[in-house]
Short mmCIF file of C-alpha atoms in Angstrom, two decimals:
data_model
loop_
_atom_site.label_atom_id
_atom_site.label_comp_id
_atom_site.label_asym_id
_atom_site.label_seq_id
_atom_site.Cartn_x
_atom_site.Cartn_y
_atom_site.Cartn_z
CA ASN A 224 154.56 -64.39 14.01
CA TYR A 225 150.61 -65.78 13.29
CA SER A 226 147.57 -65.90 15.10
CA ASN A 227 143.11 -66.38 13.41
CA THR A 228 144.48 -68.64 10.54
CA THR A 229 141.35 -68.04 8.72
CA VAL A 230 139.60 -70.12 5.83
CA HIS A 231 137.42 -67.44 4.32
CA ARG A 232 134.31 -67.28 6.05
CA GLY A 233 131.40 -66.70 3.29
CA GLY A 234 131.45 -63.15 3.41
CA PHE A 235 132.45 -61.47 -0.09
CA GLY A 236 132.61 -58.21 1.23
CA ARG A 237 131.61 -54.91 -1.62
CA PHE A 238 130.74 -56.09 -4.54
CA ALA A 239 129.56 -54.05 -7.88
CA PRO A 240 129.64 -55.38 -11.43
CA ALA A 241 131.59 -54.28 -14.30
CA GLY A 242 130.76 -50.95 -16.26
CA PRO A 243 129.18 -51.50 -20.31
CA CYS A 244 131.70 -53.43 -22.59
CA GLU A 245 133.75 -51.06 -25.32
CA ALA A 246 132.73 -54.14 -27.69
CA GLU A 247 130.37 -54.84 -29.17
CA TRP A 248 128.09 -57.90 -26.95
CA GLN A 249 124.36 -59.14 -27.52
CA TRP A 250 122.48 -62.16 -25.56
CA SER A 251 120.25 -64.19 -26.46
CA THR A 252 117.29 -65.22 -24.02
CA GLY A 253 120.33 -68.08 -22.61
CA PHE A 254 121.89 -71.03 -22.67
CA PRO A 255 120.39 -74.71 -23.23
CA SER A 256 120.63 -76.85 -20.58
CA LEU A 257 123.30 -80.09 -21.13
CA ALA A 258 120.46 -82.56 -21.28
CA ASN A 259 119.46 -80.30 -24.72
CA ASP A 260 120.38 -82.40 -27.14
CA ARG A 261 119.78 -79.39 -29.74
CA PRO A 262 122.60 -77.59 -31.38
CA ILE A 263 123.84 -75.04 -29.10
CA ARG A 264 123.64 -71.99 -31.08
CA THR A 265 122.21 -69.27 -28.20
CA VAL A 266 124.76 -66.68 -27.87
CA THR A 267 125.35 -64.67 -30.57
CA MET A 268 128.60 -61.87 -30.55
CA LYS A 269 129.45 -59.52 -32.46
CA PHE A 270 132.96 -57.63 -32.44
CA THR A 271 134.74 -54.15 -33.34
CA THR A 272 137.93 -54.81 -35.13
CA ALA A 273 139.58 -52.48 -33.08
CA ILE A 274 139.41 -54.76 -29.51
CA LEU A 275 141.78 -57.58 -31.91
CA THR A 276 144.29 -54.79 -31.54
CA VAL A 277 144.09 -55.97 -27.46
CA ALA A 278 146.42 -59.31 -29.56
CA LEU A 279 148.46 -56.69 -31.84
CA ILE A 280 150.45 -55.20 -28.51
CA GLY A 281 151.49 -58.63 -27.53
CA VAL A 282 152.71 -59.47 -31.08
CA SER A 283 154.82 -56.00 -31.00
CA PHE A 284 156.28 -56.35 -28.15
CA SER A 285 156.81 -59.89 -26.71
CA GLU A 286 156.43 -62.83 -29.07
CA ALA A 287 156.32 -64.80 -25.60
CA PHE A 288 152.54 -63.58 -25.93
CA CYS A 289 151.95 -66.49 -29.30
CA PRO A 290 152.14 -69.57 -28.05
CA THR A 291 153.95 -72.36 -30.50
CA SER A 292 149.52 -73.96 -30.18
CA LEU A 293 146.72 -74.32 -28.50
CA PRO A 294 143.91 -76.80 -28.69
CA SER A 295 139.96 -75.15 -29.75
CA ASN A 296 138.34 -76.80 -26.50
CA ALA A 297 141.20 -77.77 -24.47
CA ARG A 298 143.37 -76.21 -21.36
CA VAL A 299 147.16 -76.36 -21.91
CA THR A 300 148.51 -78.48 -19.02
CA GLN A 301 149.98 -77.66 -15.50
CA SER A 302 151.02 -80.88 -14.80
CA LEU A 303 154.96 -78.41 -14.28
CA LEU A 304 152.59 -75.85 -11.92
CA SER A 305 150.32 -76.40 -9.44
CA SER A 306 150.38 -78.78 -6.37
CA SER A 307 147.10 -76.29 -5.61
CA THR A 308 145.24 -77.80 -8.60
CA ALA A 309 146.02 -81.03 -8.00
CA ASP A 310 142.69 -81.64 -6.48
CA VAL A 311 140.74 -81.17 -10.41
CA ASP A 312 142.48 -82.88 -13.85
CA VAL A 313 142.69 -79.69 -16.01
CA ALA A 314 145.26 -81.44 -18.13
CA ALA A 315 143.88 -81.17 -21.52
CA THR A 316 140.46 -81.45 -19.97
CA ALA A 317 137.94 -80.02 -21.86
CA LEU A 318 135.19 -77.67 -20.86
CA PRO A 319 132.03 -78.16 -20.19
CA ALA A 320 129.29 -77.69 -23.27
CA ASP A 321 128.04 -74.42 -21.94
CA PHE A 322 130.91 -72.68 -21.34
CA GLN A 323 132.38 -74.90 -24.71
CA ALA A 324 129.76 -72.82 -26.53
CA ALA A 325 130.50 -70.04 -25.29
CA ARG A 326 134.17 -69.84 -25.79
CA ASP A 327 133.48 -71.42 -29.58
CA MET A 328 130.80 -69.08 -30.60
CA ALA A 329 133.40 -66.33 -29.59
CA HIS A 330 136.30 -67.73 -31.12
CA GLU A 331 134.52 -67.74 -33.68
CA SER A 332 133.52 -64.19 -34.34
CA LEU A 333 136.89 -63.10 -33.74
CA VAL A 334 138.69 -65.20 -36.57
CA ALA A 335 135.74 -64.12 -39.32
CA SER A 336 137.14 -60.74 -38.32
CA LEU A 337 140.51 -61.51 -37.83
CA PRO A 338 142.49 -58.57 -40.11
CA THR A 339 145.55 -60.83 -40.34
CA PRO A 340 145.95 -64.52 -38.80
CA ALA A 341 148.74 -63.53 -36.44
CA LEU A 342 146.60 -62.21 -34.19
CA GLU A 343 144.14 -65.91 -32.97
CA LYS A 344 146.84 -67.08 -31.22
CA PRO A 345 147.33 -64.38 -28.66
CA LEU A 346 143.68 -63.42 -27.86
CA THR A 347 142.15 -67.37 -27.94
CA TYR A 348 144.64 -67.90 -25.69
CA PHE A 349 143.33 -65.60 -22.67
CA LEU A 350 140.02 -66.38 -23.73
CA ASP A 351 140.27 -70.27 -23.14
CA GLU A 352 142.50 -69.56 -19.99
CA TYR A 353 140.00 -67.38 -18.60
CA MET A 354 137.05 -69.90 -19.84
CA MET A 355 138.30 -72.79 -18.55
CA ALA A 356 139.31 -71.12 -15.68
CA LEU A 357 135.62 -69.87 -14.42
CA SER A 358 134.39 -73.26 -15.85
CA GLN A 359 136.30 -74.81 -12.42
CA ALA A 360 134.98 -72.87 -10.52
CA ALA A 361 131.48 -73.31 -11.43
CA ALA A 362 132.58 -76.85 -11.17
CA ASN A 363 133.27 -76.25 -8.14
CA GLY A 364 130.75 -74.82 -6.87
CA SER A 365 132.34 -70.83 -6.44
CA LYS A 366 129.20 -68.76 -6.34
CA ASN A 367 129.37 -64.61 -6.75
CA PRO A 368 129.15 -62.06 -4.02
CA ASP A 369 125.39 -62.43 -4.34
CA GLY A 370 125.22 -66.17 -3.92
CA SER A 371 124.51 -66.27 -7.28
CA ASP A 372 126.50 -68.66 -10.15
CA ILE A 373 128.96 -68.99 -11.97
CA THR A 374 128.23 -69.01 -15.80
CA ALA A 375 129.65 -69.52 -19.14
CA GLN A 376 127.30 -66.02 -19.76
CA GLN A 377 129.71 -63.98 -17.04
CA ALA A 378 132.46 -65.45 -18.18
CA ALA A 379 132.44 -64.58 -21.49
CA LYS A 380 131.04 -61.25 -20.43
CA SER A 381 133.62 -60.10 -18.42
CA MET A 382 136.48 -61.51 -20.48
CA MET A 383 134.87 -59.11 -23.34
CA THR A 384 134.48 -55.41 -20.23
CA ALA A 385 138.42 -56.43 -19.49
CA LEU A 386 138.32 -55.97 -23.56
CA GLY A 387 136.91 -53.13 -24.02
CA TYR A 388 138.67 -51.30 -21.49
CA GLY A 389 142.21 -51.98 -22.80
CA VAL A 390 141.04 -51.68 -25.56
CA LYS A 391 139.50 -47.99 -24.98
CA PHE A 392 141.63 -47.38 -22.33
CA GLY A 393 144.91 -48.60 -23.28
CA ILE A 394 144.89 -47.85 -27.29
CA LYS A 395 141.91 -45.72 -29.26
CA ASP A 396 141.67 -43.25 -26.43
CA LYS A 397 145.05 -44.24 -24.30
CA PHE A 398 144.61 -42.97 -20.48
CA ILE A 399 147.47 -41.31 -19.46
CA PHE A 400 148.62 -41.45 -15.16
CA GLU A 401 149.90 -37.49 -15.72
CA ASP A 402 150.69 -37.91 -12.17
CA VAL A 403 154.01 -40.21 -10.37
CA ARG A 404 150.76 -40.37 -7.27
CA HIS A 405 147.22 -41.47 -9.86
CA LYS A 406 144.29 -41.89 -7.60
CA ALA A 407 141.96 -44.25 -8.12
CA LEU A 408 139.15 -44.03 -10.04
CA ARG A 409 135.76 -45.31 -8.53
CA GLY A 410 132.99 -43.15 -9.68
CA PRO A 411 131.97 -39.42 -9.50
CA LYS A 412 130.11 -39.84 -5.88
CA GLY A 413 132.81 -37.48 -3.30
CA ASP A 414 135.42 -37.50 -5.93
CA LYS A 415 136.08 -33.35 -6.79
CA ARG A 416 138.21 -34.52 -9.71
CA TYR A 417 135.34 -35.59 -12.00
CA GLU A 418 133.89 -31.78 -12.21
CA ASP A 419 137.03 -31.51 -13.80
CA PRO A 420 135.78 -31.27 -17.86
CA ALA A 421 139.14 -32.80 -19.12
CA LEU A 422 138.16 -36.37 -16.83
CA ALA A 423 134.83 -36.79 -18.19
CA GLN A 424 136.05 -36.27 -21.70
CA LYS A 425 138.95 -39.02 -21.08
CA LEU A 426 136.44 -41.61 -19.76
CA GLY A 427 133.19 -40.46 -22.02
CA THR A 428 130.40 -43.35 -21.32
CA GLU A 429 132.79 -45.40 -18.40
CA PHE A 430 132.06 -42.23 -16.38
CA ASP A 431 130.29 -43.68 -13.78
CA VAL A 432 132.72 -46.92 -13.58
CA ASP A 433 134.21 -48.02 -10.85
CA PHE A 434 137.33 -49.17 -12.28
CA TYR A 435 138.69 -50.27 -8.58
CA GLU A 436 135.33 -52.93 -8.36
CA ALA A 437 135.56 -53.84 -11.70
CA GLY A 438 139.30 -55.63 -11.45
CA CYS A 439 137.75 -57.12 -8.44
CA ALA A 440 134.35 -58.76 -10.24
CA PHE A 441 137.26 -59.51 -12.71
CA PHE A 442 139.16 -61.99 -10.40
CA ARG A 443 136.89 -62.28 -7.56
CA PRO A 444 135.60 -65.34 -9.37
CA SER A 445 139.14 -67.67 -10.76
CA ILE A 446 140.27 -67.25 -6.94
CA ASP A 447 139.52 -70.68 -4.57
CA ILE A 448 138.25 -68.59 -1.70
CA GLU A 449 136.83 -71.00 0.12
CA LYS A 450 140.29 -72.79 0.28
CA SER A 451 142.16 -69.40 0.91
CA VAL A 452 143.95 -68.43 3.69
CA VAL A 453 145.28 -65.02 5.57
CA LEU A 454 147.83 -65.39 8.14
CA GLY A 455 148.88 -63.11 10.89
CA GLN A 456 145.18 -61.12 11.57
CA ASP A 457 146.30 -59.59 14.83
CA ASN A 458 149.42 -58.21 12.36
CA LEU A 459 147.30 -57.03 10.17
CA LYS A 460 144.25 -55.32 12.73
CA LYS A 461 147.22 -53.75 14.28
CA ALA A 462 148.31 -51.94 11.45
CA LEU A 463 145.52 -50.72 10.90
CA GLU A 464 144.50 -49.56 13.69
CA GLN A 465 148.20 -47.26 13.18
CA ILE A 466 146.33 -45.91 10.16
CA LYS A 467 143.45 -45.18 12.16
CA ALA A 468 145.74 -43.01 14.21
CA GLY A 469 146.73 -41.57 11.69
CA GLU A 470 150.46 -43.13 11.88
CA ASN A 471 151.76 -44.24 8.33
CA VAL A 472 152.76 -48.26 7.70
CA VAL A 473 154.53 -49.96 4.77
CA PHE A 474 153.85 -53.48 3.56
CA LEU A 475 157.06 -55.08 2.41
CA ALA A 476 155.80 -57.67 0.50
CA ASN A 477 156.84 -60.82 -2.55
CA HIS A 478 154.93 -60.38 -5.40
CA GLN A 479 153.98 -63.08 -7.58
CA SER A 480 151.35 -61.84 -10.32
CA GLU A 481 149.29 -59.69 -12.14
CA ALA A 482 146.54 -59.76 -9.99
CA ASP A 483 147.83 -59.68 -7.09
CA PRO A 484 146.00 -56.30 -6.00
CA GLN A 485 142.74 -57.53 -6.28
CA VAL A 486 144.07 -60.52 -4.67
CA VAL A 487 144.33 -58.43 -1.37
CA SER A 488 141.42 -57.02 -1.89
CA VAL A 489 140.21 -60.16 -2.47
CA LEU A 490 141.68 -61.38 0.79
CA PHE A 491 141.11 -57.99 3.64
CA ASP A 492 137.60 -58.13 2.44
CA SER A 493 136.52 -61.73 3.78
CA ILE A 494 138.22 -60.75 7.30
CA SER A 495 136.18 -57.60 7.22
CA GLU A 496 134.66 -54.19 5.60
CA GLU A 497 137.25 -51.93 7.81
CA ILE A 498 140.03 -54.46 6.47
CA GLY A 499 138.95 -54.10 3.29
CA GLN A 500 138.64 -50.51 2.73
CA LEU A 501 142.36 -50.88 4.30
CA ALA A 502 143.06 -53.36 0.34
CA ALA A 503 141.16 -50.30 -1.56
CA ASP A 504 143.15 -47.14 0.71
CA LEU A 505 146.33 -48.94 -0.43
CA THR A 506 148.89 -47.01 -2.44
CA TYR A 507 150.75 -49.45 -4.47
CA VAL A 508 154.22 -48.66 -5.55
CA ALA A 509 153.95 -49.28 -9.75
CA GLY A 510 156.11 -50.01 -12.82
CA HIS A 511 156.02 -48.79 -16.23
CA LYS A 512 154.66 -52.00 -17.37
CA VAL A 513 151.11 -51.76 -14.97
CA THR A 514 150.85 -48.10 -16.87
CA THR A 515 151.94 -48.47 -20.14
CA ASP A 516 150.13 -52.35 -21.12
CA PRO A 517 146.84 -51.91 -22.97
CA LEU A 518 145.21 -54.63 -20.85
CA ALA A 519 147.21 -53.60 -17.75
CA VAL A 520 145.66 -50.21 -17.86
CA PRO A 521 142.55 -50.38 -16.85
CA PHE A 522 142.90 -52.55 -14.26
CA SER A 523 145.38 -49.70 -12.91
CA MET A 524 143.05 -46.42 -12.92
CA GLY A 525 141.07 -47.98 -10.31
CA ARG A 526 143.98 -48.58 -7.76
CA ASN A 527 146.24 -45.88 -5.50
CA LEU A 528 149.06 -45.84 -7.06
CA LEU A 529 153.55 -44.45 -7.13
CA CYS A 530 154.51 -44.85 -10.26
CA ILE A 531 158.18 -45.47 -9.77
CA HIS A 532 160.53 -47.49 -12.22
CA SER A 533 161.76 -50.33 -11.03
CA LYS A 534 166.12 -50.77 -10.43
CA LYS A 535 165.61 -54.18 -13.48
CA HIS A 536 164.15 -51.81 -15.39
CA ILE A 537 165.72 -48.65 -15.47
CA ASP A 538 168.35 -49.14 -17.20
CA ALA A 539 166.96 -51.08 -20.61
CA ASP A 540 166.86 -48.17 -22.75
CA PRO A 541 170.08 -45.76 -21.28
CA GLU A 542 168.56 -43.59 -23.63
CA THR A 543 165.16 -42.85 -21.66
CA LYS A 544 166.34 -43.24 -18.11
CA PRO A 545 167.54 -39.69 -17.70
CA ALA A 546 164.10 -38.70 -17.27
CA LYS A 547 162.75 -42.38 -16.02
CA SER A 548 164.88 -40.78 -12.51
CA ARG A 549 163.38 -37.65 -13.07
CA GLN A 550 159.77 -39.62 -12.21
CA ASN A 551 161.72 -41.03 -9.94
CA MET A 552 162.49 -38.69 -7.89
CA SER A 553 159.48 -36.84 -8.82
CA ALA A 554 157.27 -39.49 -6.78
CA MET A 555 159.39 -39.92 -4.15
CA ASN A 556 158.52 -36.27 -3.38
CA SER A 557 154.72 -36.77 -4.25
CA MET A 558 155.09 -40.06 -1.34
CA LEU A 559 156.77 -38.22 0.99
CA GLY A 560 154.17 -35.67 0.93
CA GLY A 561 151.54 -38.25 1.63
CA LEU A 562 153.75 -39.60 4.66
CA LYS A 563 153.65 -36.02 5.71
CA GLU A 564 150.21 -36.18 6.09
CA GLY A 565 150.12 -39.34 7.84
CA GLY A 566 147.88 -42.08 7.93
CA MET A 567 148.84 -43.42 4.13
CA SER A 568 149.42 -46.92 3.96
CA ILE A 569 151.97 -48.23 1.29
CA TRP A 570 152.26 -51.98 -0.91
CA VAL A 571 155.99 -52.12 -1.66
CA ALA A 572 158.17 -55.32 -3.61
CA PRO A 573 161.27 -54.57 -2.56
CA SER A 574 162.54 -57.03 -5.04
CA GLY A 575 161.55 -54.90 -8.18
CA GLY A 576 159.14 -57.66 -9.99
CA ARG A 577 157.74 -61.16 -9.65
CA ASP A 578 159.04 -64.10 -8.41
CA ARG A 579 160.14 -66.50 -11.07
CA ARG A 580 159.78 -70.05 -11.23
CA ASP A 581 163.23 -72.50 -11.21
CA VAL A 582 162.04 -74.53 -14.72
CA ASP A 583 164.26 -77.43 -13.49
CA THR A 584 162.67 -77.47 -10.13
CA GLY A 585 159.49 -76.48 -10.09
CA LYS A 586 159.40 -74.37 -7.44
CA ILE A 587 159.37 -70.71 -6.99
CA PRO A 588 161.30 -68.98 -4.83
CA ILE A 589 160.54 -65.42 -3.56
CA ALA A 590 162.76 -62.87 -5.26
CA PRO A 591 165.46 -61.44 -3.21
CA PHE A 592 164.85 -58.37 -1.43
CA ASP A 593 166.52 -54.91 -2.83
CA GLN A 594 168.18 -53.20 0.79
CA LYS A 595 169.14 -49.96 -1.06
CA THR A 596 164.65 -49.92 -1.59
CA VAL A 597 164.48 -51.11 1.69
CA ASP A 598 166.80 -48.51 3.01
CA MET A 599 164.94 -45.37 0.46
CA PHE A 600 161.16 -46.37 1.89
CA ARG A 601 162.71 -45.89 5.43
CA LEU A 602 164.56 -42.96 4.56
CA MET A 603 161.51 -41.58 3.91
CA GLY A 604 159.34 -42.72 6.35
CA ASN A 605 162.16 -41.23 9.01
CA LYS A 606 161.60 -37.77 7.34
CA SER A 607 157.89 -37.64 6.92
CA LYS A 608 158.65 -36.87 10.97
CA VAL A 609 155.17 -39.18 11.28
CA PRO A 610 155.98 -42.61 13.12
CA THR A 611 155.96 -45.07 9.83
CA HIS A 612 155.66 -48.69 10.58
CA PHE A 613 157.33 -51.95 8.20
CA TYR A 614 155.46 -55.20 7.89
CA SER A 615 156.08 -58.59 5.26
CA MET A 616 153.13 -59.50 3.34
CA SER A 617 153.99 -62.16 1.82
CA MET A 618 152.02 -63.47 -0.59
CA VAL A 619 151.34 -67.03 -2.41
CA SER A 620 149.27 -65.97 -5.86
CA TYR A 621 151.71 -67.68 -8.53
CA ASP A 622 148.77 -69.95 -9.92
CA LEU A 623 146.40 -67.36 -10.44
CA CYS A 624 148.34 -65.24 -13.15
CA PRO A 625 151.18 -67.43 -13.62
CA PRO A 626 154.42 -65.11 -15.06
CA PRO A 627 156.93 -65.77 -17.61
CA ASP A 628 160.40 -67.79 -16.16
CA PHE A 629 162.46 -65.04 -17.38
CA VAL A 630 161.88 -61.27 -16.67
CA GLU A 631 160.37 -59.39 -20.48
CA ALA A 632 161.15 -55.57 -20.13
CA GLY A 633 158.87 -55.83 -23.19
CA VAL A 634 154.82 -55.14 -22.43
CA GLY A 635 152.52 -57.38 -23.86
CA GLU A 636 153.56 -60.62 -22.02
CA GLN A 637 150.67 -64.11 -22.40
CA ARG A 638 148.29 -63.94 -20.49
CA ASN A 639 147.60 -67.13 -18.37
CA VAL A 640 144.63 -66.88 -16.03
CA ARG A 641 144.20 -70.38 -13.04
CA PHE A 642 141.09 -71.06 -10.67
CA THR A 643 143.49 -71.98 -7.70
CA PRO A 644 143.49 -71.30 -4.00
CA ILE A 645 145.30 -67.48 -2.82
CA GLY A 646 147.00 -66.43 0.51
CA ILE A 647 148.36 -63.52 2.45
CA ALA A 648 150.65 -63.68 5.30
CA ILE A 649 150.95 -60.22 7.76
CA GLY A 650 154.12 -60.58 9.47
CA GLU A 651 155.03 -58.82 13.00
CA GLU A 652 155.91 -55.56 12.84
CA ILE A 653 159.46 -55.30 12.51
CA PRO A 654 161.56 -54.01 14.36
CA ASN A 655 164.66 -50.91 14.13
CA ILE A 656 167.04 -52.85 14.46
CA GLY A 657 170.64 -52.29 12.24
CA GLY A 658 170.78 -48.56 12.61
CA ALA A 659 173.01 -45.98 10.30
CA GLU A 660 175.81 -48.71 10.69
CA LYS A 661 174.27 -52.40 9.98
CA ARG A 662 171.01 -50.49 7.77
CA HIS A 663 171.45 -54.65 5.80
CA LEU A 664 169.92 -55.80 9.18
CA PHE A 665 166.68 -54.58 9.04
CA SER A 666 166.47 -54.84 5.69
CA GLU A 667 167.55 -58.74 5.61
CA LYS A 668 164.75 -58.99 8.91
CA ALA A 669 162.09 -57.94 6.19
CA GLU A 670 162.96 -60.57 3.43
CA GLU A 671 163.49 -63.63 6.50
CA THR A 672 160.03 -62.64 8.39
CA CYS A 673 158.87 -63.07 4.07
CA GLN A 674 159.97 -65.74 3.72
CA GLN A 675 158.48 -67.81 6.72
CA GLY A 676 155.54 -66.37 5.63
CA TYR A 677 156.03 -67.32 2.40
CA VAL A 678 157.03 -71.41 3.71
CA ASP A 679 153.74 -71.12 6.18
CA LEU A 680 151.43 -69.99 3.53
CA LEU A 681 152.29 -72.91 1.17
CA LYS A 682 152.27 -75.60 3.64
CA GLU A 683 148.55 -74.34 4.56
CA LEU A 684 147.41 -74.41 0.93
CA GLY A 685 148.97 -77.67 0.75
CA MET A 686 151.73 -76.32 -1.76
CA GLU A 687 154.47 -77.68 0.00
CA SER A 688 155.93 -78.71 -3.38
CA TYR A 689 156.89 -75.03 -3.84
CA ILE A 690 158.36 -74.45 -0.66
CA PRO A 691 162.97 -73.74 -2.01
#
């Protein structure tokens, strides 16, 4: 089913730095070398109180956002999580001196500014996770797209930028996804939407920010690109040619982490500029969390989205179910319009959510596909009267941002970030089997193909322990 297995070949594709941070921060002349015995006090950072309210969202909506404990200079063990990072001993690993200095100074400033001690753990946890991930990337010799080293300054700045965007667009001046079909905000060049004064007012000082590239820039350093793989490139190139011919392509995928859109972008960029553009053009079928969770909102602003409530969450609140159902209907009509235009590419997880680890075995099975979801997309494709093709997209990205072990209906979950390789497998085009009477055969074939690609990826990445 696969050909042209690829380990990253050196080119990183497009890159643009993230925009300015909403929070206040300053850097002095830099960090001293490891050989320097002087006290490391070269970084000064100042946080506005507003930035701390990011943590409040987690405290308010989910107890799981708060870990029971976290060492100030060590990483929580991954012994139950990843064979993919077995070559790096991350159990209680101390940060290198420069990363430790940046982390400690940031944490010190946070603690001094906290309006309540309850906010310390969730924000510290996210900070520690990201700093450890990028310190491991630096130790691994990973580079930025411009060939420069990954540094502690970069890690802290990226985190402050992400938190700043989260404060502004997730809390302070909350960005509302008014359309069920959201188009990525990538800056004013060539986009007439930016002529609208209302959008300019919403974005403010971030008017020129490319939120797509900002999201990629945040997660790219935490991905071990050199060890990552893309299987089924011939199938992917076939899909691209169909899109270029004005036909539609739907990728039926398993879903493993919040960073899956960035996973697709980083790996597609590694193949070619043209394939990388396909990643940017993809429309993602998204649930309510990615448009309401404060930390997720800025990343979602940079993606083409179809905002749909999944079956797993639509029944959580009976009072809002009618409104959610109406929104889903509106989203389907909008998608149908896009399919009728042709040349549309869609990413959807028919399971309705992320794959979850089996806490007893440590294995990570793919969540079952929902047949009705698959049927709905086939129906929309048929109604469009434009040829619509279906491919499975198997994804291995669990270790990058491991989700909670159990489904949570609210927003504000604990954020994990790990340095790890990732993988994508594109299966052969799914044949049009089953007909009207045996529609389940098509859905079963799609899931079977996705399962096989997933197993192939785990073997290729040396993560056989995750195979169910």
